[in-house]
Short mmCIF file of C-alpha atoms in Angstrom, two decimals:
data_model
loop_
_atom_site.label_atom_id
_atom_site.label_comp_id
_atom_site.label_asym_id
_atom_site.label_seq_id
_atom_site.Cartn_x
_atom_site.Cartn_y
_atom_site.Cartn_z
CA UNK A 1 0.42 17.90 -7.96
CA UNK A 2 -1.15 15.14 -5.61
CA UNK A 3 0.35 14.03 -2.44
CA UNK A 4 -0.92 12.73 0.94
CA UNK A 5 0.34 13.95 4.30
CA UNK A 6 -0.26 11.73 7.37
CA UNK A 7 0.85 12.48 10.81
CA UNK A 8 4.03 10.41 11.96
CA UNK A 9 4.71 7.89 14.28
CA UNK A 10 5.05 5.48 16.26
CA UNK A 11 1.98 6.26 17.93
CA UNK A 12 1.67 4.24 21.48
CA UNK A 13 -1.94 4.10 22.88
CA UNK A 14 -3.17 2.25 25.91
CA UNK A 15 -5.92 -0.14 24.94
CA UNK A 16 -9.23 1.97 25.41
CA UNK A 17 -7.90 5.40 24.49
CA UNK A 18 -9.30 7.51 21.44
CA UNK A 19 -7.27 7.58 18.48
CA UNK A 20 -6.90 10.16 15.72
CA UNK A 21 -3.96 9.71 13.08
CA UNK A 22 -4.35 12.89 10.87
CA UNK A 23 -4.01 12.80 7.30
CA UNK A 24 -4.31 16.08 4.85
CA UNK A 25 -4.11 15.83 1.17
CA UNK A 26 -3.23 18.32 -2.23
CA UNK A 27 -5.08 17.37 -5.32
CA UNK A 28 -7.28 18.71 -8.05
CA UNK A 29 -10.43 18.11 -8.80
CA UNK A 30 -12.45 15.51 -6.87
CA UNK A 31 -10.55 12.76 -5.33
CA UNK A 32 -11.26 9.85 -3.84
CA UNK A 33 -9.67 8.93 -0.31
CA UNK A 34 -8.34 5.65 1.45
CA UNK A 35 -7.40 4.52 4.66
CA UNK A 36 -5.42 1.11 4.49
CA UNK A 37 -3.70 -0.72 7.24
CA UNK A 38 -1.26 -3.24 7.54
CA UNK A 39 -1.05 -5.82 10.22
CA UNK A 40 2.66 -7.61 11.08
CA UNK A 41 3.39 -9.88 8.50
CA UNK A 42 0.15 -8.94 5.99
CA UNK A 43 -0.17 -7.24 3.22
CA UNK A 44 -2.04 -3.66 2.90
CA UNK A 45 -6.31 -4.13 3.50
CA UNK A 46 -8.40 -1.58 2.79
CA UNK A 47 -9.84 -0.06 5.88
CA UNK A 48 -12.51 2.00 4.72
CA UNK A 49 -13.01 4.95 1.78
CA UNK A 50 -15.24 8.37 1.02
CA UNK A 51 -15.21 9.20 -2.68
CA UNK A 52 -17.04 12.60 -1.96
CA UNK A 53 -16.97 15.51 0.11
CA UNK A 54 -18.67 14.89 3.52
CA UNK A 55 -18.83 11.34 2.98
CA UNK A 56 -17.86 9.57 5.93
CA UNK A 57 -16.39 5.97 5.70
CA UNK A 58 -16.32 3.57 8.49
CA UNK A 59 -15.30 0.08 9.51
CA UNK A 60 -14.25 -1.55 12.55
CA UNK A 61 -15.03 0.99 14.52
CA UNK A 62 -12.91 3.43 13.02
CA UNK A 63 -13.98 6.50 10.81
CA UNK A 64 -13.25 9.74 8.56
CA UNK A 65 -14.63 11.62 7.07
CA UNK A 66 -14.23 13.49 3.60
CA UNK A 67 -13.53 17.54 4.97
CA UNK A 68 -12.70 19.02 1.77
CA UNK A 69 -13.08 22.65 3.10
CA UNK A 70 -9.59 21.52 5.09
CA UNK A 71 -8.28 18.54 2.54
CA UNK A 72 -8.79 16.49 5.19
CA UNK A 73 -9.11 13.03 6.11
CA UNK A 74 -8.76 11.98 9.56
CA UNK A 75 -8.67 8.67 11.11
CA UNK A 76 -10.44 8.21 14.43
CA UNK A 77 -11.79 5.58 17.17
CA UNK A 78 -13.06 5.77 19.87
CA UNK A 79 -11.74 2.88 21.79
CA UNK A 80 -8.46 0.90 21.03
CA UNK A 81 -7.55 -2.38 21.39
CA UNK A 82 -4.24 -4.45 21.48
CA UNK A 83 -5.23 -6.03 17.84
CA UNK A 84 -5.70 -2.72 16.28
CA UNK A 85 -1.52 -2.72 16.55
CA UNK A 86 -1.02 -1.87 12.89
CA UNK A 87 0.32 0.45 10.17
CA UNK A 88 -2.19 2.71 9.05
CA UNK A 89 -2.21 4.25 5.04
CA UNK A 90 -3.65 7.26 4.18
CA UNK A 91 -3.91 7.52 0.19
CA UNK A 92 -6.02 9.36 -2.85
CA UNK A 93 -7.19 8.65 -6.09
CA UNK A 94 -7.01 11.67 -8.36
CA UNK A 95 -10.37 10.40 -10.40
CA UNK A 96 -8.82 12.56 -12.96
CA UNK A 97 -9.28 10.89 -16.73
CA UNK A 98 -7.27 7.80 -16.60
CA UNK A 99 -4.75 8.50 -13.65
CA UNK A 100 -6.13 5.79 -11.05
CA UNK A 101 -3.29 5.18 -9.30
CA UNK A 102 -3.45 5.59 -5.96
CA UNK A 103 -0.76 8.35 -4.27
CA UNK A 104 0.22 6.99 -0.43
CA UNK A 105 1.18 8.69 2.64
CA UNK A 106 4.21 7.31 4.34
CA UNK A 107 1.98 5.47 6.56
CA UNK A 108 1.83 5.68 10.35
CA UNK A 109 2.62 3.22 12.94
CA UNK A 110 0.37 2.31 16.07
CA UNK A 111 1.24 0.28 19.15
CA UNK A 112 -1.38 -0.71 21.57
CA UNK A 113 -0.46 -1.49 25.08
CA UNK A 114 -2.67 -3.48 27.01
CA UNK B 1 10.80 10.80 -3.64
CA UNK B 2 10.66 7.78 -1.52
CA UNK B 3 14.02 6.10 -2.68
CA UNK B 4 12.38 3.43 -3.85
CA UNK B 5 12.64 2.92 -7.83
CA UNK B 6 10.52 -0.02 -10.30
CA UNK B 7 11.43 -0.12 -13.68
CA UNK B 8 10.21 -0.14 -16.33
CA UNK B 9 7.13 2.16 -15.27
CA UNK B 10 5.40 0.89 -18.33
CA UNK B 11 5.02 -2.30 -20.94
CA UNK B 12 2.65 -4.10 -22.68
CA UNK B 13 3.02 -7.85 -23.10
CA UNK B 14 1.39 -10.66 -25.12
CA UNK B 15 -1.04 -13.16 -23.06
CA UNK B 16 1.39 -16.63 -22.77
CA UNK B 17 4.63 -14.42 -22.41
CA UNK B 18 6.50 -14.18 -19.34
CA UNK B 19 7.69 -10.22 -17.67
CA UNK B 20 9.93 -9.55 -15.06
CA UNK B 21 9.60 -6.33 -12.96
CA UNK B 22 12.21 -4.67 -10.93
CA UNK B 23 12.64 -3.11 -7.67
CA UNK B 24 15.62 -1.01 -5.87
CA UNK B 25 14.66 -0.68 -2.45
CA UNK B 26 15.30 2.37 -0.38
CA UNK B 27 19.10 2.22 1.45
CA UNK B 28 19.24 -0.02 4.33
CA UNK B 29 15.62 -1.08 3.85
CA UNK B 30 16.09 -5.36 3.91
CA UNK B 31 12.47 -6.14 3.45
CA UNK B 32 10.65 -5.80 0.34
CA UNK B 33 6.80 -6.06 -0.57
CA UNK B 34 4.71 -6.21 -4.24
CA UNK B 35 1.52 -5.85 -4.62
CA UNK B 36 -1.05 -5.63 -7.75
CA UNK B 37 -3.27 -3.47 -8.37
CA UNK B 38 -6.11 -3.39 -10.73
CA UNK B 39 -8.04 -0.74 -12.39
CA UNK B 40 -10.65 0.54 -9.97
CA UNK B 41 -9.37 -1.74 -7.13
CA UNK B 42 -7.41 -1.72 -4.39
CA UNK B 43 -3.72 -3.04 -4.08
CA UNK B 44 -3.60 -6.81 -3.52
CA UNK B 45 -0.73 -8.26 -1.58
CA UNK B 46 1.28 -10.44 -3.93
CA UNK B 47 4.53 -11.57 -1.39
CA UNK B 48 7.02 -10.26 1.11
CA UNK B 49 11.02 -11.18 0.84
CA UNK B 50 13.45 -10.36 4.07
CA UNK B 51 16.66 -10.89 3.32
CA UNK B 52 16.62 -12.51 0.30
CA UNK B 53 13.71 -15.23 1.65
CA UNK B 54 9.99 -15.10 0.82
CA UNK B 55 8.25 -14.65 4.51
CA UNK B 56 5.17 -14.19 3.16
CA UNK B 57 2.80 -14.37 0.58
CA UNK B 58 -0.82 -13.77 -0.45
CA UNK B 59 -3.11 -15.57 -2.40
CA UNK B 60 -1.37 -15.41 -6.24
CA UNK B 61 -0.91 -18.78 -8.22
CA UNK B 62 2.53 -20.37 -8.13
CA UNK B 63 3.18 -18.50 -11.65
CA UNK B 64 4.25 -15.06 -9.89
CA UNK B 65 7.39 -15.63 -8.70
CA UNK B 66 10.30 -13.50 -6.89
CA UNK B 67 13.59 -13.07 -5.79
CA UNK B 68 15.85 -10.57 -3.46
CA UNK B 69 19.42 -9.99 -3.78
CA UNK B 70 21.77 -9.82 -1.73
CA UNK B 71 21.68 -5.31 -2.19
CA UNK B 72 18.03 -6.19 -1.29
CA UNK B 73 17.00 -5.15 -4.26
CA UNK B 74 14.39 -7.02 -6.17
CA UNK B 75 12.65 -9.15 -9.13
CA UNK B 76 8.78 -10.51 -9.94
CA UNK B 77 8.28 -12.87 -12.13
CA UNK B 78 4.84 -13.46 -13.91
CA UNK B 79 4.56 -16.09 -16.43
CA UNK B 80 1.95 -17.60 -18.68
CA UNK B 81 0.38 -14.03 -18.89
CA UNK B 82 -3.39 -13.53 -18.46
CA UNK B 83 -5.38 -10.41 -19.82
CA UNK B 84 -6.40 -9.96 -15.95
CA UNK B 85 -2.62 -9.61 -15.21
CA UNK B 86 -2.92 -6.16 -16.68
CA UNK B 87 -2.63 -3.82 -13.56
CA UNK B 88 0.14 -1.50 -11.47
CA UNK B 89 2.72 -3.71 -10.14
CA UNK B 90 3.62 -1.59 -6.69
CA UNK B 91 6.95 -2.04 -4.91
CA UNK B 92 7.59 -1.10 -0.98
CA UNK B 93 10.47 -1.34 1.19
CA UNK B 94 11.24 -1.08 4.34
CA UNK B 95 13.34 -2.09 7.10
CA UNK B 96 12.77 -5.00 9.54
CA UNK B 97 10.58 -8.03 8.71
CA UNK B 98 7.06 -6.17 9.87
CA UNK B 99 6.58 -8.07 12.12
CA UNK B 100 6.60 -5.72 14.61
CA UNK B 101 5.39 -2.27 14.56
CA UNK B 102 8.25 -0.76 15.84
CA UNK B 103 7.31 2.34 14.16
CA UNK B 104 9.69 1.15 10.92
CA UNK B 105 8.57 3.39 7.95
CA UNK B 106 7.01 1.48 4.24
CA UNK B 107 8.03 3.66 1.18
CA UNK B 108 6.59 2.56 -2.12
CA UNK B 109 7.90 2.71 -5.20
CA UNK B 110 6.03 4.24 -8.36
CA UNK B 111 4.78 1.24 -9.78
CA UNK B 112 4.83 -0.38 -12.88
CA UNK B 113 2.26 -0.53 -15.48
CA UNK B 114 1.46 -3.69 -16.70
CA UNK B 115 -1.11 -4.20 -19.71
CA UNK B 116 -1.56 -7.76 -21.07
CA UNK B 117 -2.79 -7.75 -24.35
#
């Protein structure tokens, strides 16, 4: 079946260090592939996408890119900063007939220290 | 299996009626979330209820509607149906208000398919 692995957390970062929050996924065919975060006291925003292999989304400064070699679909930056304090979402869409509905990793908590 | 159950997973409704969609949160999780998703889009966030009050809430009319119980399990309520209701209702719990990102974990439910006909 589908499913989406992230790497857990909390994750505490000074401001200005590199982050990667790993995610790996299982799925058939051709999937599509999220990262969403969630600020304190908002809802889920979609932080960027890659709907094929070696795609690479960005946004913000932050990036992955579509490894499907490894089912991979890391999250990186460079260079944090205090308002990048969030809840991160890894997720899929199988693109597989009908089935759109997204499958979500458990999500993964970051704290940036100033 | 993320503890976290919505029911029913699927119905079809008439535009004008009224549904009501349910959630069990995960034990011990006091904060509930629901958001809609769309065919082809991302989830949008629809509200927020910690303990049993609504402490936040996106940009839905007045016509979705919720409630939390005191088990913190909970309800939304959509009335005057529109065709453009039709979507995945998603459920997610967790614990705390998130407010903080104290490294509290958000488990969603399975959803519930909605289709407005």
């Amino acid at each position: 079946g589908n499913s989406v692995t992230q790497m857990e957390g909390p994750v505490t970062l000074s401001e200005e260090a590199f982050l990667t929050i790993n995610c790996t996924y299982t799925a058939t065919g051709y999937p599509s592939l999220f990262w969403y975060v969630q600020y304190p006291g908002e809802g889920l925003q979609l932080l960027l996408k890659a709907t094929k292999a070696d795609d690479k989304g960005s946004n913000k400064g932050f990036e992955a890119t579509y490894r499907k070699e490894t089912t991979s679909f890391h999250l990186e930056k460079g260079s944090v900063q205090v308002s990048d304090s969030a809840v991160y979402f890894c997720a899929l869409s199988p693109n597989a007939g009908n089935n759109r509905k997204l499958i979500w990793g458990l999500g993964t908590s970051l704290a940036v220290n100033p | 299996e993320t503890g976290v159950t919505q029911s029913p997973t699927h119905l079809i409704k008439t535009r004008g009626q009224q549904v009501t969609l349910r959630c069990s949160s995960q034990s011990g999780h006091n904060t509930v979330s629901w958001y809609q998703q769309a065919l082809g889009q991302g989830p949008q966030f629809i509200f927020q209820y910690y303990r049993e009050e609504e402490n936040g809430r996106g940009n839905f009319p007045p016509r979705f509607s919720g409630l939390q119980f005191p088990n913190y399990s909970s309800e939304l309520n959509v009335n005057a149906l529109e065709l453009d209701d039709s979507a995945l209702y998603l459920c997610a719990s967790s614990s705390g208000a998130a407010r903080s990102v104290s490294g509290n974990t958000i488990y969603f439910g399975e959803g519930s398919w909605l289709t407005v006909v």
